Coordinates of N, CA and C in Angstrom, one line a residue:
Chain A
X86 N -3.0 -17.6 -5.9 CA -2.5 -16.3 -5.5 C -3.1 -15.8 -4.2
X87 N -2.1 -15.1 -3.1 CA -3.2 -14.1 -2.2 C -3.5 -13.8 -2.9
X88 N -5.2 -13.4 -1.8 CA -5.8 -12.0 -1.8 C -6.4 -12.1 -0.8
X89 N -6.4 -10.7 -0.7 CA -7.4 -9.7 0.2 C -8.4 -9.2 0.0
X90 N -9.3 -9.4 0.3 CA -11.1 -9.1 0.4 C -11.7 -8.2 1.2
X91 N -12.1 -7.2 0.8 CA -12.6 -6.1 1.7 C -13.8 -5.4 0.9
X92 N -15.3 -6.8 1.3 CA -16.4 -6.2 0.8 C -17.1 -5.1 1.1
X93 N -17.1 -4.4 1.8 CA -17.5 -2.9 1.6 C -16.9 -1.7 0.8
X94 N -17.0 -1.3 -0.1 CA -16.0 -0.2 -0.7 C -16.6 1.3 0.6
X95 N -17.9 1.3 0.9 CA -17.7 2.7 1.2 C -18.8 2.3 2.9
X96 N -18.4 2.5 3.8 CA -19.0 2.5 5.4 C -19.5 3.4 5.8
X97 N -20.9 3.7 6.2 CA -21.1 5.1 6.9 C -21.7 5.2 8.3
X98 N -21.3 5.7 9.5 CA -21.8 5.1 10.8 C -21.6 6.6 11.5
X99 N -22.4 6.5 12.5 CA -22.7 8.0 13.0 C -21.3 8.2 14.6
X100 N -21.4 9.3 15.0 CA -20.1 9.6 16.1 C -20.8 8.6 17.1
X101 N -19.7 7.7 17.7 CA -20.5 7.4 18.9 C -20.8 5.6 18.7
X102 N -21.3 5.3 17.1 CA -21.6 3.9 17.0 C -20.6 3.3 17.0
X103 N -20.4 1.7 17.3 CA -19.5 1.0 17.0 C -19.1 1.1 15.0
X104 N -18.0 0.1 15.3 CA -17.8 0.3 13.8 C -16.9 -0.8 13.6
X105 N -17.1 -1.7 12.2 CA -16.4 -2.8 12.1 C -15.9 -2.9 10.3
X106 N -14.7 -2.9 9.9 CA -14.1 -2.7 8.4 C -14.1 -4.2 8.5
X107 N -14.5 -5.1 7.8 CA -14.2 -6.3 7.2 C -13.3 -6.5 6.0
X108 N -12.3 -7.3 6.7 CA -11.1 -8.0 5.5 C -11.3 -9.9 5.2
X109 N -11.1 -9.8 4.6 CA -11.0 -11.6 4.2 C -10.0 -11.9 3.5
X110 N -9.3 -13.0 3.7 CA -8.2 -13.2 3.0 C -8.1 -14.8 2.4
X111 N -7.5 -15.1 1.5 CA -6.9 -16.6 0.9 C -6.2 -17.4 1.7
X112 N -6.4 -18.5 2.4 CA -6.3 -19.1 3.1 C -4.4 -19.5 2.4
X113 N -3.3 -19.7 3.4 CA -2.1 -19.7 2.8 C -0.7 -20.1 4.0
X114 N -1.2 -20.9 4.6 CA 0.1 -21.0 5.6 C -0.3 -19.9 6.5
X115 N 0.7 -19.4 7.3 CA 0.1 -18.6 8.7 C 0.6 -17.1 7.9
X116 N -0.5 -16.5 7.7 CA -0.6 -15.2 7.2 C -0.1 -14.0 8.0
X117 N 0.6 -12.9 8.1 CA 0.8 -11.8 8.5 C -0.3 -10.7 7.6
X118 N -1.0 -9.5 8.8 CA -1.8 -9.0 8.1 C -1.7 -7.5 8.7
X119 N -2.2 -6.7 8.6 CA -1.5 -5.3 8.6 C -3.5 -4.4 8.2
X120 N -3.2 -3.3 8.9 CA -4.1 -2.5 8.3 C -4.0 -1.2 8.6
X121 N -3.6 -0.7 7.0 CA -3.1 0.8 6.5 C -4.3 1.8 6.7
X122 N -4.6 3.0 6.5 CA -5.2 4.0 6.7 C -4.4 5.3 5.9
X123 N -5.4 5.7 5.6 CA -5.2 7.1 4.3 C -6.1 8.1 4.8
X124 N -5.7 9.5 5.5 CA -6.6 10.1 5.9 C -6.1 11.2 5.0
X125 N -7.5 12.0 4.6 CA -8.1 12.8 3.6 C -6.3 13.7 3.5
X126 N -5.8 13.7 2.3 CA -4.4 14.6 1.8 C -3.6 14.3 2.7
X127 N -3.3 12.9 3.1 CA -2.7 12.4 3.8 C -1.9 11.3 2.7
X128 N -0.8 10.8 3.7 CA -0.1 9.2 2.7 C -0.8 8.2 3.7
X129 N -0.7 7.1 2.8 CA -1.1 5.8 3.3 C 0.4 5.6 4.9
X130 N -0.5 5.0 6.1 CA 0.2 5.3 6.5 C -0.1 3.9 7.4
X131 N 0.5 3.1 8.1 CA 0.4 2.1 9.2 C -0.7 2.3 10.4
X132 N -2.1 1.3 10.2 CA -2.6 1.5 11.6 C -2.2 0.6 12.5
X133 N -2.2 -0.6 12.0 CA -1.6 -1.7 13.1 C -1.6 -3.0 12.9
X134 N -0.8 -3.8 13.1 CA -0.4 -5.5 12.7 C -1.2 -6.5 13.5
X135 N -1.2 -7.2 13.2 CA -1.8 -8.3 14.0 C -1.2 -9.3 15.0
X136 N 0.4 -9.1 14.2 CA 1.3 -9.7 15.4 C 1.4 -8.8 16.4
X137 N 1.6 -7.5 16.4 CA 1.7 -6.5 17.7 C 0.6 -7.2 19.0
X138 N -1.3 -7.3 18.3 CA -1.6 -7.2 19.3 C -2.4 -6.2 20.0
X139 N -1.8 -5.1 19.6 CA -1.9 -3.7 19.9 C -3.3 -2.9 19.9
X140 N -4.1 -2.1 20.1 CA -4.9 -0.9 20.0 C -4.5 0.5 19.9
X141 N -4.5 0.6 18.6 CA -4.2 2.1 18.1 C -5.2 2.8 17.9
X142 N -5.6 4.3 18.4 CA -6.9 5.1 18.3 C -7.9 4.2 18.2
X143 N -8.3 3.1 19.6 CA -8.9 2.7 19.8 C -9.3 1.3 19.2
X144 N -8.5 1.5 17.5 CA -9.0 0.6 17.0 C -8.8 -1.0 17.4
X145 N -8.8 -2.1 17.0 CA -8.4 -3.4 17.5 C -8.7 -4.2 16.1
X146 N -7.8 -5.6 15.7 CA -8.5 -6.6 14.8 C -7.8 -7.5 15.7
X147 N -9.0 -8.8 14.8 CA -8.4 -9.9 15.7 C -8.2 -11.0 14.1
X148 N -6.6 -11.6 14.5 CA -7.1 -13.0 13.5 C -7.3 -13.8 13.5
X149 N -8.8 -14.3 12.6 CA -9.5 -15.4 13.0 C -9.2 -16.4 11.9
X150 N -8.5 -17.4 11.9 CA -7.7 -18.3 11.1 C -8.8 -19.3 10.6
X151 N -9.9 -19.2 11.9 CA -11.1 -20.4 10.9 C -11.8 -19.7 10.2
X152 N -12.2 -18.3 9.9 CA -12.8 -17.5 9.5 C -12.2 -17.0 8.2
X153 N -10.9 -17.2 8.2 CA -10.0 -16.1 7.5 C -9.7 -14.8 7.2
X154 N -10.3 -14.5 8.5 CA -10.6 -12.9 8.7 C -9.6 -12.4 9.1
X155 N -9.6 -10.7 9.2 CA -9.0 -10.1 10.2 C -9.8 -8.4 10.2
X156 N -11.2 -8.5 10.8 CA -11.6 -7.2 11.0 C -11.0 -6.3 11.3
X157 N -11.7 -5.2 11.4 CA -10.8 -3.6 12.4 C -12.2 -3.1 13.3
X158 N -12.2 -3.3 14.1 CA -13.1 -2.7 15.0 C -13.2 -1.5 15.8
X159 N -13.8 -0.8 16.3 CA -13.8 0.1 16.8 C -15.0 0.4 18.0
X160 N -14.9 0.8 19.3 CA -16.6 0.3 20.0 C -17.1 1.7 20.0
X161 N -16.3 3.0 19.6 CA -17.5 4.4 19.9 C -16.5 5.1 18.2
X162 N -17.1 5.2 17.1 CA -16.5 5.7 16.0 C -16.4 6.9 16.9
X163 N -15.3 7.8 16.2 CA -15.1 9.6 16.2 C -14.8 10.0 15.2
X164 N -15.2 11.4 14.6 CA -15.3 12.3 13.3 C -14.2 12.1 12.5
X165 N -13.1 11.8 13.5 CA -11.6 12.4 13.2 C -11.0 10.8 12.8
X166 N -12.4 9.4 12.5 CA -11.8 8.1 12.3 C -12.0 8.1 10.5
X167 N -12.8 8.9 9.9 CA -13.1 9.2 8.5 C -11.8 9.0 7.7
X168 N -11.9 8.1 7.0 CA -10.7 7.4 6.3 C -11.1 6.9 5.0
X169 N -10.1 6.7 4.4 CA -9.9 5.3 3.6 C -8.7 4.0 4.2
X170 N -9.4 2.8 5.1 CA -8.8 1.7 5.6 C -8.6 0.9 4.3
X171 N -7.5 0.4 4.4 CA -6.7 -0.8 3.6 C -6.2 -2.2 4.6
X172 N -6.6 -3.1 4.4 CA -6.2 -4.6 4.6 C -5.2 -4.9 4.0
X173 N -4.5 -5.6 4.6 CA -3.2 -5.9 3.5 C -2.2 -6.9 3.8
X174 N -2.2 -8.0 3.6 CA -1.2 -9.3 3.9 C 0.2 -9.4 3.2
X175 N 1.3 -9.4 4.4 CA 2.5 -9.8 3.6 C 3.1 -11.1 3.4
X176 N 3.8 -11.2 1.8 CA 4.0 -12.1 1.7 C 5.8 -11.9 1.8
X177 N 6.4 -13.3 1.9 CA 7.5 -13.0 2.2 C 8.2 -13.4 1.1
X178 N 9.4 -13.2 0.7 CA 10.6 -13.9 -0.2 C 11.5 -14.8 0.4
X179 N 11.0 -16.0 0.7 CA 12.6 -16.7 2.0 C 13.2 -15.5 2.7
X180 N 14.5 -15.4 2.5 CA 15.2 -14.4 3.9 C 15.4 -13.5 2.7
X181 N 15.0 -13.0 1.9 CA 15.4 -11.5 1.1 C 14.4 -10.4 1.1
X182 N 13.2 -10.7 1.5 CA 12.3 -9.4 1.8 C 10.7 -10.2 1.4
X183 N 9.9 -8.7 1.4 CA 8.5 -8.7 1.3 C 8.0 -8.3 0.3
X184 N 6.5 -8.1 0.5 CA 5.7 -7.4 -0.3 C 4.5 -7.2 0.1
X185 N 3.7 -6.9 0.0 CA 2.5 -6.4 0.6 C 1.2 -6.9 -0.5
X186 N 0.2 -7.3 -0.2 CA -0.8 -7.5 -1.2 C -2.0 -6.7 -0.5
X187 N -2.8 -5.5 -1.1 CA -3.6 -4.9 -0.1 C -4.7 -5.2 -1.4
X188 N -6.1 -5.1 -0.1 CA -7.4 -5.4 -0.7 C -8.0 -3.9 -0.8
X189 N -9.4 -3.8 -1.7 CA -9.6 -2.7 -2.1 C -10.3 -1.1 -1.8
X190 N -10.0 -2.0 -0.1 CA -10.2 -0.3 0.4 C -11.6 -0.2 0.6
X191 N -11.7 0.3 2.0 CA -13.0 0.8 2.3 C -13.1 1.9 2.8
X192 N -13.9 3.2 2.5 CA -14.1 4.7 2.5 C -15.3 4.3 3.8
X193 N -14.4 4.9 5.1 CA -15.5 5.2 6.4 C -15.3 5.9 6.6
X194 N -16.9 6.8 6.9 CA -17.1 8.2 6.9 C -18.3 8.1 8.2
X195 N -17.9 9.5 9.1 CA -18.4 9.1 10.9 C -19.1 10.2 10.8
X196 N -20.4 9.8 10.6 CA -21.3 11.8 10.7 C -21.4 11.7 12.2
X197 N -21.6 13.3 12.0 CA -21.4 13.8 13.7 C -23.2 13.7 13.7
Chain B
X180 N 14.8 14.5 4.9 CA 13.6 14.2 5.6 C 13.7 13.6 6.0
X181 N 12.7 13.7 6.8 CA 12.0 12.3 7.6 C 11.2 11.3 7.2
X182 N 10.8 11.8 5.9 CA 10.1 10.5 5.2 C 10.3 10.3 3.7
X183 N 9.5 8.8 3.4 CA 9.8 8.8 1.7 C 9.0 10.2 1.0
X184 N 10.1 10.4 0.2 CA 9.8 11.7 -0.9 C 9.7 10.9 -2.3
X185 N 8.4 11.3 -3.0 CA 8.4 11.1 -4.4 C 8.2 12.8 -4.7
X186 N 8.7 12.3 -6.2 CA 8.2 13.4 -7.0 C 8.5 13.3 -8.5
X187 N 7.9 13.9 -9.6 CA 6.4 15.1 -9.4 C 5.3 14.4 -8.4
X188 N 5.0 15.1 -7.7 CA 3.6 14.9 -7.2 C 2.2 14.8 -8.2
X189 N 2.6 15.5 -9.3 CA 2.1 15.4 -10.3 C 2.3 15.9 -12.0
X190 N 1.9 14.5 -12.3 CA 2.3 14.7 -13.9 C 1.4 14.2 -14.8
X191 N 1.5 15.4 -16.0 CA 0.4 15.2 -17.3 C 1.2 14.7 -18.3
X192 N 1.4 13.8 -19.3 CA 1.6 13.2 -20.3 C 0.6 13.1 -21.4
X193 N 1.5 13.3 -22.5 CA 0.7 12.9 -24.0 C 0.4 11.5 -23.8
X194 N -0.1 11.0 -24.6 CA 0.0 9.5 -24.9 C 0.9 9.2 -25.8
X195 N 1.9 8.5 -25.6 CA 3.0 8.0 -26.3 C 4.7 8.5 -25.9
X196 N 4.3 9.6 -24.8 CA 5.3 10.0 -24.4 C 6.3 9.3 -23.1
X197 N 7.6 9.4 -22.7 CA 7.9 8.6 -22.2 C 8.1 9.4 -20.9
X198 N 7.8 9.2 -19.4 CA 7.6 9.9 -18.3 C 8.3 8.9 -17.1
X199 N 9.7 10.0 -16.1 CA 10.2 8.8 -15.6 C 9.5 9.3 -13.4
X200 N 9.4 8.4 -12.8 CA 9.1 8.9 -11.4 C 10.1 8.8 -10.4
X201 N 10.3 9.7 -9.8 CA 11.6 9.6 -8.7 C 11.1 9.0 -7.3
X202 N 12.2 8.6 -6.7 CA 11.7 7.9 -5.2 C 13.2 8.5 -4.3
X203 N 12.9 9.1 -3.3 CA 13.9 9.4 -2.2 C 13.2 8.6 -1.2
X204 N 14.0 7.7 -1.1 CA 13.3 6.5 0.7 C 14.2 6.7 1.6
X205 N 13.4 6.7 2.8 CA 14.0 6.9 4.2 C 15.1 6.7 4.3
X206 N 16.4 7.6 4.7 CA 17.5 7.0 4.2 C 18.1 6.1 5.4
X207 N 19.0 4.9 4.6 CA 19.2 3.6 5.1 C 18.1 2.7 5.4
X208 N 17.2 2.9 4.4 CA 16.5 2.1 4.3 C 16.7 1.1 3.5
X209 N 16.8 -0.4 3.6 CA 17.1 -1.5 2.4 C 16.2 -1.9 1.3
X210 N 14.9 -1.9 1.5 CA 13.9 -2.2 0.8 C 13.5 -1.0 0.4
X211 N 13.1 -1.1 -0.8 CA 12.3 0.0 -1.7 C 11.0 -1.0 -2.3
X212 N 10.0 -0.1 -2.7 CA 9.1 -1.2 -3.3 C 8.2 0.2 -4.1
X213 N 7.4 -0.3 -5.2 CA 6.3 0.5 -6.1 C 5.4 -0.3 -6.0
X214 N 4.6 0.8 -5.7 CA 2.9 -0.1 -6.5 C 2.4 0.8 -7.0
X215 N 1.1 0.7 -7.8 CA 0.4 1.6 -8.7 C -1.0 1.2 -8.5
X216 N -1.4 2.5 -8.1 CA -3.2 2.8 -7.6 C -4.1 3.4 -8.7
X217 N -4.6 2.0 -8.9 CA -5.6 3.1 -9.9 C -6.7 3.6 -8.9
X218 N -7.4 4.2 -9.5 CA -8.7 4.9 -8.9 C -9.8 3.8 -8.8
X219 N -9.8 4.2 -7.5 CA -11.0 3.3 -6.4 C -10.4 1.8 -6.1
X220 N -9.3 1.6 -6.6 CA -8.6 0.6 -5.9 C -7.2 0.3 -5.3
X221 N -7.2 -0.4 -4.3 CA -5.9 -0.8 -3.7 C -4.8 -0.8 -4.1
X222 N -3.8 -0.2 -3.6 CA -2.2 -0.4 -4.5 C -1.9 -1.8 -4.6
X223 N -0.9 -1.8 -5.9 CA -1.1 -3.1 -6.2 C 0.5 -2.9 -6.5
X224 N 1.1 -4.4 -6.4 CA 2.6 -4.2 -6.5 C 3.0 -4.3 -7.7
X225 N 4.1 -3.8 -7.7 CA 4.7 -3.5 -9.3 C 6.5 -4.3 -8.9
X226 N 7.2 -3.7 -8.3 CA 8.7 -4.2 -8.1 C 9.1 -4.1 -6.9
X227 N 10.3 -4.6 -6.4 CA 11.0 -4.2 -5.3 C 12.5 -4.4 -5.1
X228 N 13.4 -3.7 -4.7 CA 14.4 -4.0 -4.6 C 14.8 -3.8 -3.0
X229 N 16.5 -4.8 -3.1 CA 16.9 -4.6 -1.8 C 18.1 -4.3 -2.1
X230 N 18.9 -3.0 -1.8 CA 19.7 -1.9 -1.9 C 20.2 -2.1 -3.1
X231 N 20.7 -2.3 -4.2 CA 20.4 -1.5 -5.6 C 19.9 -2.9 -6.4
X232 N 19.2 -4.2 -5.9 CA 19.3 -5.3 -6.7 C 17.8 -5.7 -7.0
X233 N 17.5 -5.5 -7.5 CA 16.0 -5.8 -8.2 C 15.5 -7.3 -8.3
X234 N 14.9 -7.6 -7.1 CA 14.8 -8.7 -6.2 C 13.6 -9.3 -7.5
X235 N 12.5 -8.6 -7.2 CA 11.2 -9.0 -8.0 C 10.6 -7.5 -8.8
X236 N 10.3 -8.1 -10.3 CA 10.0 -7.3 -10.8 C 8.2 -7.5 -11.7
X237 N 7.9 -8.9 -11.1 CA 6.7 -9.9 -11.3 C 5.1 -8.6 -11.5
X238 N 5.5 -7.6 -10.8 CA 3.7 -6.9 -10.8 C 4.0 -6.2 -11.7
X239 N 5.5 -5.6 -12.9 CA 5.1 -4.6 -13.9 C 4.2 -5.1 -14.8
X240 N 3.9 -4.2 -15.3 CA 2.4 -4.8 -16.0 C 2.7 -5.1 -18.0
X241 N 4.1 -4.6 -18.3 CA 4.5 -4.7 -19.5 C 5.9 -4.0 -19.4
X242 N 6.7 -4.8 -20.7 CA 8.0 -4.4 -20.7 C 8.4 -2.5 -20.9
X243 N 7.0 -1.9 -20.9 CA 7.3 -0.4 -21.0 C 7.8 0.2 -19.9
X244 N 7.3 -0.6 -18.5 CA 7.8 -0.6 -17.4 C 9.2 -0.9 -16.9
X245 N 9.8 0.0 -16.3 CA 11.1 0.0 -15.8 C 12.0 0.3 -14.4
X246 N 12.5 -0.2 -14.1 CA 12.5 0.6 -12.5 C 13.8 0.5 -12.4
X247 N 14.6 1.2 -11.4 CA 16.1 1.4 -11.6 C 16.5 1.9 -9.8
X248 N 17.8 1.3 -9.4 CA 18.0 2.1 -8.3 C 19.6 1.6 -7.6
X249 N 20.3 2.4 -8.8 CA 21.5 1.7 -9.1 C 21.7 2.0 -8.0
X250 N 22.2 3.1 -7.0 CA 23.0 3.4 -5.9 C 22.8 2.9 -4.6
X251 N 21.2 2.5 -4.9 CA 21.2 1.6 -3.5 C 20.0 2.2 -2.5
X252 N 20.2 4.1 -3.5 CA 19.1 5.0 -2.6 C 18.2 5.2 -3.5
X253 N 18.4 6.1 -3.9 CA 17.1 6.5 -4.8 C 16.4 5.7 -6.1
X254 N 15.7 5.7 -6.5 CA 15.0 4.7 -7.3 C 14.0 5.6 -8.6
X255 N 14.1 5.2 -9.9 CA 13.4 5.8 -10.7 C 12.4 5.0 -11.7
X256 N 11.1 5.3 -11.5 CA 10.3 4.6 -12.5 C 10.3 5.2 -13.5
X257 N 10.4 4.4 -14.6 CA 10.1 4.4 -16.3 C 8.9 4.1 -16.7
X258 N 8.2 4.9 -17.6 CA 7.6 4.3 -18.3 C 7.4 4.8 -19.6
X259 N 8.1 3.8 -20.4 CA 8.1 4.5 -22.2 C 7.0 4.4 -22.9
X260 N 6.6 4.9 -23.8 CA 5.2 5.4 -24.7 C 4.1 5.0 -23.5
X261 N 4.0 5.7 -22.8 CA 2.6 5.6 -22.1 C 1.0 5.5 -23.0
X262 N 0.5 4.7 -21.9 CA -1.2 4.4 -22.5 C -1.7 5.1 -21.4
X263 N -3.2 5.3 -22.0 CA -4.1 5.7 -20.9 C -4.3 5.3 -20.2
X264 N -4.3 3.7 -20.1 CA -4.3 2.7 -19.1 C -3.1 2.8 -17.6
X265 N -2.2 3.5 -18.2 CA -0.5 3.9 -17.0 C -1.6 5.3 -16.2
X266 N -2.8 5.5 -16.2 CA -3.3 6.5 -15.7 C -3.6 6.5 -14.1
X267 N -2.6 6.9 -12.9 CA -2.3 5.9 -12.0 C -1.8 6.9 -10.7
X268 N -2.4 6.4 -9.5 CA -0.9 7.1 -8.7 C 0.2 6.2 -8.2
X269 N 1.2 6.3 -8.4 CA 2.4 5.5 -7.8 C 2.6 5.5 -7.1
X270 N 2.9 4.8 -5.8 CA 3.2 5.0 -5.0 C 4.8 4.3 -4.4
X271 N 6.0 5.2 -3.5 CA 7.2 4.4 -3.4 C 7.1 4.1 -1.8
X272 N 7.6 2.9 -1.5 CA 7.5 2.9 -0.1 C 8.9 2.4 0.4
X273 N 9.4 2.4 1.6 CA 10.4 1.8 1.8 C 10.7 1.2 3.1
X274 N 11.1 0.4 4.1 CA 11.5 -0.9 4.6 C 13.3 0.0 5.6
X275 N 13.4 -0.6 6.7 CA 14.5 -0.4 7.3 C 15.4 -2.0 7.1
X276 N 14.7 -3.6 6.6 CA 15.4 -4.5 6.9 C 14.6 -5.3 6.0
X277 N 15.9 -6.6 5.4 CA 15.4 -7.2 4.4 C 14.3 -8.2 4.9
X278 N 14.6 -9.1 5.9 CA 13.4 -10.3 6.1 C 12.8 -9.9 8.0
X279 N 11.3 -8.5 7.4 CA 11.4 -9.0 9.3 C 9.8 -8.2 8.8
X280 N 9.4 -7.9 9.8 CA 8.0 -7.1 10.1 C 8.3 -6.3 10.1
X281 N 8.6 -5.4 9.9 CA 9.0 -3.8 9.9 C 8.0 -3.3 8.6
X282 N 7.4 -2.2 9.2 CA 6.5 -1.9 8.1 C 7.1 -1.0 7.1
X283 N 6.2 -1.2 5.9 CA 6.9 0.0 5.1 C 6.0 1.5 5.2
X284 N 7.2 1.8 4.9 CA 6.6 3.7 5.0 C 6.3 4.1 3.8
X285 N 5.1 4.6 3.1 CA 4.7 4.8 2.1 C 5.3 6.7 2.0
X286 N 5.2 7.3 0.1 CA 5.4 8.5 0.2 C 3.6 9.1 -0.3
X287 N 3.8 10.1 -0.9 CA 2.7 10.4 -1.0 C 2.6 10.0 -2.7
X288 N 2.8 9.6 -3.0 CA 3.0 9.1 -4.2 C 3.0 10.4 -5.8
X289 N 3.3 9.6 -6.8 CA 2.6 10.9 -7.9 C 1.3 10.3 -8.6
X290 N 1.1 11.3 -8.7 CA -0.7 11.0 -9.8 C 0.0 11.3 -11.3
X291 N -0.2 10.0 -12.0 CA 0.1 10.4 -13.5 C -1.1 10.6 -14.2
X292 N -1.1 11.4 -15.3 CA -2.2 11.3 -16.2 C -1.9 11.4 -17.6
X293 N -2.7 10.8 -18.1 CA -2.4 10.3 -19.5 C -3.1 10.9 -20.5
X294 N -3.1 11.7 -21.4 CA -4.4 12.4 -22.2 C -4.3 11.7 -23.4

């Protein structure tokens, strides 16, 4: 079976520090991997893929295929990064769709 | 709207009672999908369909479980004689295309409770 591994349940790092969410995943053919964010009375909502590439609010992951990682990093946390992050790999159905398998979430909290 | 709508946002149940959850998804969206969050863990999938056809239904957790979404839009979770264990937030998400990267858009889901 996937899964997704995300050993910290709760992170706490001051304004200003770097900051790094750890995911691990089940090694499985070439993975697609995603990382959602839930801010406080908020919905779960998309931070950013790994196929994009991209840096959203700073953040960045990279995937490391010998590692089976795919962290979320960040190099100066801010107040306003205080979340609950989710990791989360999709799997696919041949050509009829997806699904999502998410690991169990890690609560980062940025004291000023 | 502009985004997936569930509701109740929140619901209390007896134990043994039967409690159903609504999903409004983005409209023209193809994919619909449920998971259920328990507390302090990750959504976890439950079903999914692609416009009213119930693709996979492998994460309900028992035949009390039911999911429905005959028209193609809106989608309704069942769950008959609830346990304490269905004590859960649900969550509905939904998809613009059947096979691509397109992410899903989650709603705010409902918090069930079970007494």
């Amino acid at each position: 079976a996937q899964r997704v591994t995300q050993p910290e349940k709760l992170l706490s790092v001051f304004k200003g520090a770097p900051v790094e969410l750890k995911c691990n995943y089940s090694y499985s053919g070439s993975p697609e991997l995603f990382w959602y964010v839930q801010y406080s009375r908020q919905r779960l909502q998309l931070l950013l893929r790994h196929i994009s590439r991209e840096s959203i609010k700073g953040f960045t992951a990279d995937l490391n295929k010998g590692e089976t990682s795919f962290h979320l990093k960040k190099p100066f946390a801010q107040e306003e990064d205080s979340a609950m992050y989710y990791c989360a790999r999709i799997r696919w159905y041949g050509t009829s769709g997806s699904r999502l398998t998410f690991g169990e979430g890690t609560q980062l909290t940025v004291n000023p | 709207g502009a985004g997936v709508s569930q509701s109740p946002r929140y619901k209390v149940a007896k134990r043994g009672q039967d409690v159903a959850l609504r999903c409004d998804p983005i409209s023209g969206h193809v994919s619909l999908f449920w998971y259920q969050q328990a507390l302090g863990q990750g959504p976890e999938f439950l079903t999914y369909f692609q416009n009213e056809a119930q693709l996979d239904k492998s994460g309900l957790p028992s035949d009390r479980f039911f999911a429905e979404r005959p028209e193609g839009s809106v989608s309704t979770l069942k769950i008959q004689r609830t346990q304490q264990e269905d004590s859960a937030v649900y969550l509905c998400a939904s998809s613009s295309a059947r096979r691509s990267n397109q992410p899903q858009h989650f709603g705010d889901g409902t918090r069930l409770s079970i007494l």
